[in-house]
Short mmCIF file of C-alpha atoms and ligand atoms in Angstrom, two decimals:
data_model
loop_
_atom_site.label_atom_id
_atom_site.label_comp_id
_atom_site.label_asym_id
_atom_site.label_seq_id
_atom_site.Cartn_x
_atom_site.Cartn_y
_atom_site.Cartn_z
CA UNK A 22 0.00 0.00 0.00
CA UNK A 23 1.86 3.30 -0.96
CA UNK A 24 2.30 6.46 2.03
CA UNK A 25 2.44 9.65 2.58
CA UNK A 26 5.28 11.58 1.30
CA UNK A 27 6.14 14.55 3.57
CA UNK A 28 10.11 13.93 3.49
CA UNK A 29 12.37 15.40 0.95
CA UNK A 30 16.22 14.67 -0.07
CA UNK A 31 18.03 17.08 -1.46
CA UNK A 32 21.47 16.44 -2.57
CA UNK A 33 24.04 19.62 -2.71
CA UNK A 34 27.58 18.04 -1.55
CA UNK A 35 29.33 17.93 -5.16
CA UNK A 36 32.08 19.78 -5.80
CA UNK A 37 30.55 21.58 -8.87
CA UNK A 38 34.07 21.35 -11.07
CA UNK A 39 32.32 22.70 -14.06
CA UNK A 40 31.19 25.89 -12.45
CA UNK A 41 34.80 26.14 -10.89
CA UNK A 42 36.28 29.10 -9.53
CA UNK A 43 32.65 30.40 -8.94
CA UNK A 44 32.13 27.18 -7.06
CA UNK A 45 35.70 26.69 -4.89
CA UNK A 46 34.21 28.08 -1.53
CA UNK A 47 30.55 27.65 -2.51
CA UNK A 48 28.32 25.03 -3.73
CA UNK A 49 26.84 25.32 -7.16
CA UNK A 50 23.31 25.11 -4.70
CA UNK A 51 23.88 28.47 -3.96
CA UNK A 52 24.65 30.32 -7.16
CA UNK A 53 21.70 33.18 -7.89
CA UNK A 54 19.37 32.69 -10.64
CA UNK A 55 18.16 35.94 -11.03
CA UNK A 56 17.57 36.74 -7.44
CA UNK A 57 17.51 33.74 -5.46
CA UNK A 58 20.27 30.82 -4.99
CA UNK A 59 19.39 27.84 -7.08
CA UNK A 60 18.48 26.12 -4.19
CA UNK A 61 15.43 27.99 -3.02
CA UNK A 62 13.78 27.22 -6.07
CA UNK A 63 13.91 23.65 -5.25
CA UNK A 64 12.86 24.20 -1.50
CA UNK A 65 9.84 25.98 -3.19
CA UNK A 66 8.80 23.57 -5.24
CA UNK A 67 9.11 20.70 -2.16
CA UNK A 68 7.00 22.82 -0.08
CA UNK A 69 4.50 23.75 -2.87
CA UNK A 70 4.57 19.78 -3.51
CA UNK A 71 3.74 19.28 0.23
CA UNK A 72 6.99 18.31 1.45
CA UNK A 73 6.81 19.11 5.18
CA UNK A 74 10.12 17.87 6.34
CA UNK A 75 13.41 18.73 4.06
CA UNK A 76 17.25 17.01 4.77
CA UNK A 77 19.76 18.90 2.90
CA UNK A 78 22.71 16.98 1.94
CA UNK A 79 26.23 19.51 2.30
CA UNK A 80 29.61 19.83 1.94
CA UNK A 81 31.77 22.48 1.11
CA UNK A 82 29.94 26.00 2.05
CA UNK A 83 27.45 24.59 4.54
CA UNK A 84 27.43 27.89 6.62
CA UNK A 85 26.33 29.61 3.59
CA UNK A 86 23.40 27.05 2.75
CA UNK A 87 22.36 26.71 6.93
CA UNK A 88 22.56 30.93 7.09
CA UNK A 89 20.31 31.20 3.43
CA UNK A 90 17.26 28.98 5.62
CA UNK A 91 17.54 30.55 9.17
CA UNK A 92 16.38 33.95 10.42
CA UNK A 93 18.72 36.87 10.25
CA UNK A 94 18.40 38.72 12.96
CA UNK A 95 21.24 41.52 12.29
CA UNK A 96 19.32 41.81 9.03
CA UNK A 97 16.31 42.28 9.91
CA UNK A 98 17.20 44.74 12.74
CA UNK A 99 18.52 47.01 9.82
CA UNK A 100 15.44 46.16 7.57
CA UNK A 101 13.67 47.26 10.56
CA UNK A 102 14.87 50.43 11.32
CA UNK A 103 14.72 51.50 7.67
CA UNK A 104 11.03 50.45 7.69
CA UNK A 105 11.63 47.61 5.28
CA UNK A 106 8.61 44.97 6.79
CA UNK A 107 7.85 43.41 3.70
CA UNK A 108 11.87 42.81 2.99
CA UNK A 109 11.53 41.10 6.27
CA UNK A 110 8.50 39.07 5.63
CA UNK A 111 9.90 37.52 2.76
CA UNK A 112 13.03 36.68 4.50
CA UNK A 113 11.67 35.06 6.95
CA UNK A 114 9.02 33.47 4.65
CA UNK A 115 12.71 31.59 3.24
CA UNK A 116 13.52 30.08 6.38
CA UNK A 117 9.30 28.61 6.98
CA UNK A 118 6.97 26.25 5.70
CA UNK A 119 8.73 22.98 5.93
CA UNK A 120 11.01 21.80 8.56
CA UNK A 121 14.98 22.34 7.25
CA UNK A 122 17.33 20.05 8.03
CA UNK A 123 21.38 19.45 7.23
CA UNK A 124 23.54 16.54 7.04
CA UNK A 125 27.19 16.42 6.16
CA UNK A 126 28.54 14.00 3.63
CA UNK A 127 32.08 13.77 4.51
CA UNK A 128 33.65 13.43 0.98
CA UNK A 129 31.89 13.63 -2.38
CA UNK A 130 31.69 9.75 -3.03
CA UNK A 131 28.95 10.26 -5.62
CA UNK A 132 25.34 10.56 -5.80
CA UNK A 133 23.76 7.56 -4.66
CA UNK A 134 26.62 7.82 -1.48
CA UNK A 135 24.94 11.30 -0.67
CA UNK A 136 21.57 9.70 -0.46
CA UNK A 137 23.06 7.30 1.54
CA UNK A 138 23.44 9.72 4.17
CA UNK A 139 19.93 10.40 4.70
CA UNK A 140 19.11 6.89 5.96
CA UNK A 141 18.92 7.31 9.76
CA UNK A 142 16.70 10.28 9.11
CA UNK A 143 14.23 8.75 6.77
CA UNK A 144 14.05 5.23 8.75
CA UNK A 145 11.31 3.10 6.78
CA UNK A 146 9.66 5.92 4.95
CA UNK A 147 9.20 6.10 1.65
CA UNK A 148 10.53 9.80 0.36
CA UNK A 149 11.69 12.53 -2.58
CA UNK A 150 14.76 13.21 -3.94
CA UNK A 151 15.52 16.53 -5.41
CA UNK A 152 18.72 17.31 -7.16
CA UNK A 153 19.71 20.79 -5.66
CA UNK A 154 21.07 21.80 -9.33
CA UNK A 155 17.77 21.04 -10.96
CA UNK A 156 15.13 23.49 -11.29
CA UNK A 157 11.74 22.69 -12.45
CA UNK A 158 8.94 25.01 -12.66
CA UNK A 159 5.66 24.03 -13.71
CA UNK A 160 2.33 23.75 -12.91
CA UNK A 161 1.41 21.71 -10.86
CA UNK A 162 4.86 21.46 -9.62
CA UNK A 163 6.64 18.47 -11.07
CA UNK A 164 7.48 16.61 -7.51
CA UNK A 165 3.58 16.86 -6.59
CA UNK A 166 2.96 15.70 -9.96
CA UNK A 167 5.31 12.56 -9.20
CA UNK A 168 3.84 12.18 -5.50
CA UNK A 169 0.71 11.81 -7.29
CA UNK A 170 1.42 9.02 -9.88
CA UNK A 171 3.46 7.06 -6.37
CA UNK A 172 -0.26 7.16 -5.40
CA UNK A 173 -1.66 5.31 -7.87
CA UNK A 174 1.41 3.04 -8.61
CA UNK A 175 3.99 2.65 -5.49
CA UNK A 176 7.88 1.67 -6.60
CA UNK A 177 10.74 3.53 -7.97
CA UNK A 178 9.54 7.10 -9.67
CA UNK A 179 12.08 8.86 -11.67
CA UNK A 180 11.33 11.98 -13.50
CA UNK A 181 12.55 11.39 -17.72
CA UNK A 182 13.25 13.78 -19.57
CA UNK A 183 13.82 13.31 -24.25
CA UNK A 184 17.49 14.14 -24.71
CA UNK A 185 19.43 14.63 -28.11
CA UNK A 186 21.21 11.43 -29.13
CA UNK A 187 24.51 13.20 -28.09
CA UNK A 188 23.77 14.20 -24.70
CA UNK A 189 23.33 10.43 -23.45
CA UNK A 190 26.78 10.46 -22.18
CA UNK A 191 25.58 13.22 -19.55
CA UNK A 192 22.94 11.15 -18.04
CA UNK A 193 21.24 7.96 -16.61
CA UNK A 194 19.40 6.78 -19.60
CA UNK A 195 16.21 4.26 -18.80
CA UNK A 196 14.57 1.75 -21.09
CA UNK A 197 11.19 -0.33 -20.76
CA UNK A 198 7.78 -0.16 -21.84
CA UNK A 199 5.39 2.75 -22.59
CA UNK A 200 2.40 2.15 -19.82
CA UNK A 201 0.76 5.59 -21.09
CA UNK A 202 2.14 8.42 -22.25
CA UNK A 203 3.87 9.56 -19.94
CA UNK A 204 4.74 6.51 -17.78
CA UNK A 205 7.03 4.29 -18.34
CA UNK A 206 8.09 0.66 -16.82
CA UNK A 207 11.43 0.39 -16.55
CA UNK A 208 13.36 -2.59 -17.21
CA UNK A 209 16.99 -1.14 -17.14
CA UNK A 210 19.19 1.70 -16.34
CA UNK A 211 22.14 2.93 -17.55
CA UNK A 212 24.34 5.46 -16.22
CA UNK A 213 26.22 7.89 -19.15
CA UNK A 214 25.94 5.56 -22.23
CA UNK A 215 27.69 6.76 -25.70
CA UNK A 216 24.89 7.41 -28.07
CA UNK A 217 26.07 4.05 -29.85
CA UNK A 218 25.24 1.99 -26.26
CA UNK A 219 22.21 3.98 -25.05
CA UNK A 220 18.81 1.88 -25.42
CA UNK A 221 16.99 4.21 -25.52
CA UNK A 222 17.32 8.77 -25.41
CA UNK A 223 14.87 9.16 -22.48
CA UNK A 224 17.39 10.89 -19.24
CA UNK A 225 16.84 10.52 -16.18
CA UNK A 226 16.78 14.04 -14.94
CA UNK A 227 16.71 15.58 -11.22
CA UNK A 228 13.54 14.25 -9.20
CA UNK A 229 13.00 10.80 -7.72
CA UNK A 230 10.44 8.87 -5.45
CA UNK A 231 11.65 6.05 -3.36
CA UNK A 232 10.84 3.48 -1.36
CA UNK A 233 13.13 3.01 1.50
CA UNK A 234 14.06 -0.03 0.04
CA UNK A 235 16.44 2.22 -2.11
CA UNK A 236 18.88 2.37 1.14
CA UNK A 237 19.44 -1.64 1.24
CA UNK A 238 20.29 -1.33 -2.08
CA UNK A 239 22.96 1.59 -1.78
CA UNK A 240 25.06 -0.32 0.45
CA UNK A 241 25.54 -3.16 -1.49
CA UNK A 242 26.53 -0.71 -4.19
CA UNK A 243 30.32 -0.16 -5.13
CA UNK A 244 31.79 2.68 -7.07
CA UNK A 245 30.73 2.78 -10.59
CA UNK A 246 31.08 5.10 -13.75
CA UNK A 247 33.53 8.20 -12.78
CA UNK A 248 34.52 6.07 -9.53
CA UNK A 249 31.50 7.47 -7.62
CA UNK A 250 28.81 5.72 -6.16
CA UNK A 251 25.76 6.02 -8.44
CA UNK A 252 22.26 5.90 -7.56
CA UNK A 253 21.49 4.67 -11.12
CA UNK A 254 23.28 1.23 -9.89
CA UNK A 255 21.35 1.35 -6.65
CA UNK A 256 18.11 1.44 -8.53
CA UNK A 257 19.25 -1.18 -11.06
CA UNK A 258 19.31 -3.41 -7.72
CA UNK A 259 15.70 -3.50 -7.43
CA UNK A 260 14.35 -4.42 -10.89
CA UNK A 261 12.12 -7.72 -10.06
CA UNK A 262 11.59 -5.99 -6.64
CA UNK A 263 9.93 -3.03 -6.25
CA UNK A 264 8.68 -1.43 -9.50
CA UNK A 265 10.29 0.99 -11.36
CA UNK A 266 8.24 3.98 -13.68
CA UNK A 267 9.90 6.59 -15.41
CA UNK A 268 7.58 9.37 -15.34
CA UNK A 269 7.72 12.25 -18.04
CA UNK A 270 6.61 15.14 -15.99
CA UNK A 271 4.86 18.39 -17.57
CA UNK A 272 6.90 21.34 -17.14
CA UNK A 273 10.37 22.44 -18.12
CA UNK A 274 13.58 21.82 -16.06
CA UNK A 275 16.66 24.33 -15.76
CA UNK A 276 19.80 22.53 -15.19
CA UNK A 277 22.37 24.93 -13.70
CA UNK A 278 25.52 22.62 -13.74
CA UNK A 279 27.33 24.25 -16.45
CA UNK A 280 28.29 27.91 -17.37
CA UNK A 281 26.30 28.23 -20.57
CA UNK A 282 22.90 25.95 -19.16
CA UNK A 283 23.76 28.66 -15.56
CA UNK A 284 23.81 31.42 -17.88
CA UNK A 285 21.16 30.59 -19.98
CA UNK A 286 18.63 29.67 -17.09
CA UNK A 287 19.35 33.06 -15.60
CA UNK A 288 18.53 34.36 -18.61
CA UNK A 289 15.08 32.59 -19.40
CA UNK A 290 13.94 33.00 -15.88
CA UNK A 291 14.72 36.99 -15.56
CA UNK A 292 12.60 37.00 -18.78
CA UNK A 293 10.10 35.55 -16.59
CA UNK A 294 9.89 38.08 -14.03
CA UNK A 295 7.52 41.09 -15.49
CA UNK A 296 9.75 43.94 -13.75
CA UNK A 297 12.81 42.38 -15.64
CA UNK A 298 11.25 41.31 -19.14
CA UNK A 299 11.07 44.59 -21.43
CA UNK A 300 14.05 45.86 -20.03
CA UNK A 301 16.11 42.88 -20.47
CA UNK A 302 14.75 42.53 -24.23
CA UNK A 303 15.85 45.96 -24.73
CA UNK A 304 19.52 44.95 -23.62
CA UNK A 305 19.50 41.97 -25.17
CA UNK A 306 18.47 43.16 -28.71
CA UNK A 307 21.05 46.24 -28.29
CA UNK A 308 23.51 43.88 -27.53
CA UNK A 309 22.98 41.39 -30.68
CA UNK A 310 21.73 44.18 -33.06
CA UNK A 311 17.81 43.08 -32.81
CA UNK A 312 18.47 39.75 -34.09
CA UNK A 313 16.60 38.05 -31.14
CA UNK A 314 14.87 34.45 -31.78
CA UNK A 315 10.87 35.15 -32.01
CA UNK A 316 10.51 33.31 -29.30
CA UNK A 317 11.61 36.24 -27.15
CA UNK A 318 10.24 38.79 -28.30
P1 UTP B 404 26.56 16.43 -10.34
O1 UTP B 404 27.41 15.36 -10.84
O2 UTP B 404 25.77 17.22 -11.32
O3 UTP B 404 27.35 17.51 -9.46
O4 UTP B 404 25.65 15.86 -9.18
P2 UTP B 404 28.84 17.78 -9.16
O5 UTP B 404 29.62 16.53 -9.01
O6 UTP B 404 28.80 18.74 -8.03
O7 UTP B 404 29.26 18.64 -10.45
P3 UTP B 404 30.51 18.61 -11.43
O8 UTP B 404 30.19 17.52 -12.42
O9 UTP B 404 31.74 18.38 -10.62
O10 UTP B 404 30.47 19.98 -12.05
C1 UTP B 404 24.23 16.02 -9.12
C2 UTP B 404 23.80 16.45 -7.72
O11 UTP B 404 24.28 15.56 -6.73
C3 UTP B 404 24.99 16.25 -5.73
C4 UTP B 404 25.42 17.57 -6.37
O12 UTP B 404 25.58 18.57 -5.36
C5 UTP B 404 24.29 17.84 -7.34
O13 UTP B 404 23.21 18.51 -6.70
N1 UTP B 404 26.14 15.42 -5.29
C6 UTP B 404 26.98 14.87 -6.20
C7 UTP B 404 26.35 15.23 -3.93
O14 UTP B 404 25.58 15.73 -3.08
N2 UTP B 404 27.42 14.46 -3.54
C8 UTP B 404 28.28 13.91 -4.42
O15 UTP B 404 29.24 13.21 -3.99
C9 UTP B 404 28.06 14.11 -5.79
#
C-alpha cells in the first residue's frame, strides 16, 4: 500500500568542477538565478509539492546554505529600522513552511553515497529526492505531480526527460515499456551511455520517489562510472523488486551545472519576471543588433 510523502532529499555536496572558480568556496546550490540561490527554487517547489520535512545533503559552504534557511536577525534589525517589513516578511518566509534540516557528507563519493546519508533520518519511509542543481517550474509542480502518480502506482519514480542522441553520455538513460504516455516501466538503467550503447534517449533528470528499500540497495553498491557511487546502480538493484516507472513530468527543467545551461537559465527566468522582461529585451536586442529568436520577443 503506498504512504504519505512529507520527506524530501536534497542532494548539494558535489564539488561543482564545471562551475569552478565560482564554485571553490561555494556550492553550485547556492549560485543566484536571477535573485535567489538555485536552491530555493527547489525548497519551493518541495514545499509547494507538500513536502513538510526537508534534509539537505552539504559539503563544502554549509554555513552559507544553513545561514540562506535561518532567520537573520542583524538583518532584519537594519530592515527594521529602515522600515523595510515586507523585505523582512519575505526573509523570513525563506527560512518557513517545511522543517529544514542538514547533514554532512564527509567526501563527495557520488550521488547515490549522498543519499546514503539520509538513511537514519528517513528510517522506513518512503521519500523525494531533489537534485539541488535542478530546477523545475511548472504547474502543478513536477514533484507533486510525481507524488501523485506514487499514489496510484507505489515503486521507484524517476522523472525522464527526451534528450538529443549526443547528450546520453551526460545522463542515466532508462529503457522499458510505454504504460501511457507519460509513464514508463522500466526494465533497465544505464548510467552515461555513448549514443552508440544507449537503449533508448529518455534521461533521467533531477527528481525521484523512493521506497526506502532504495537504502538496502545503496550499500551493497560499489563505485561505478567516474569512480562514484551512483544511484542509477542502486536502482538497477531492485528491478524484479519493487517497481520501477519513469515518469515524463509536464513542465520544463533548468539545469544549472554548467556555465552556458547557468547562464542561460538566468537568462530565461529573468525573462520571466515582469519587472525584468522589457528591459532585459531591450539589452539583449542592443547587444545582438535586434536579431533576437521570435521566441523572445
Ligand atoms: P553532479 O554530478 O551534477 O554535481 O551531481 P557535481 O559533481 O557537483 O558537479 P561537477 O560535475 O563536478 O560539475 C548532481 C547532484 O548531486 C549532488 C550535487 O551537489 C548535485 O546537486 N552530489 C553529487 C552530492 O551531493 N554528492 C556527491 O558526492 C556528488
Amino acid at each position: 500500500m503506498s504512504q504519505k510523502i512529507s520527506r524530501a532529499v536534497i542532494p548539494a555536496a558535489g564539488l561543482g568542477t564545471r562551475l569552478l572558480p565560482a564554485t571553490k568556496s561555494q556550492p553550485k546550490e547556492m549560485l543566484p538565478i536571477v535573485d535567489r540561490p538555485a536552491i530555493q527554487y527547489v525548497v519551493e517547489e518541495a514545499i509547494s509539492s507538500g513536502i513538510e520535512d526537508i534534509l539537505i545533503i552539504t559539503g563544502r559552504g554549509k554555513r552559507s546554505l544553513e545561514d540562506h534557511f535561518d532567520y537573520s536577525i542583524e538583518l532584519e534589525s537594519v530592515l527594521a529600522a529602515k522600515d523595510a517589513d515586507h523585505v523582512i516578511d519575505a526573509l523570513r518566509k525563506i527560512a518557513e513552511g517545511a522543517d529544514i534540516f542538514f547533514i554532512r557528507q564527509k567526501e563527495p563519493k557520488g550521488l547515490g553515497h549522498a543519499v546514503n546519508c539520509a538513511h537514519k533520518h528517513i528510517g522506513k519511509e518512503p521519500f523525494a529526492v531533489m537534485l539541488g542543481d535542478d530546477i523545475f517550474l511548472s504547474e502543478p509542480p513536477a514533484l507533486q505531480q510525481m507524488i501523485e502518480l506514487y499514489q496510484r502506482r507505489p515503486g521507484v519514480i524517476i522523472a525522464i526527460q527526451e534528450v538529443p542522441a549526443d547528450q546520453t553520455r551526460l545522463y542515466g538513460i532508462v529503457s522499458g515499456e510505454a504504460l501511457t504516455q507519460d509513464v514508463f516501466q522500466v526494465s533497465d538503467l544505464i548510467e552515461k551511455p555513448d549514443a552508440d550503447k544507449a537503449p533508448s534517449n529518455l534521461a533521467i533528470v533531477g527528481r525521484y520517489i523512493f521506497p526506502p528499500e532504495i537504502f538496502q540497495a545503496l550499500q551493497q553498491t560499489t563505485a561505478g562510472s567516474g569512480g562514484e557511487i551512483q544511484l542509477t546502480d542502486a536502482i538497477r538493484k531492485l528491478r524484479g523488486e519493487v517497481p520501477i516507472y519513469g515518469y515524463r513530468f509536464l513542465g520544463k527543467r533548468y539545469d544549472i551545472g554548467s556555465r552556458l545551461s547557468y547562464l542561460t537559465t538566468n537568462i530565461e527566468l529573468a525573462l520571466q519576471r515582469p519587472e525584468l522582461r522589457d528591459d532585459l529585451l531591450v539589452f539583449l536586442k542592443d547587444l545582438i543588433g535586434e536579431k533576437l529568436p521570435t521566441s523572445l520577443t
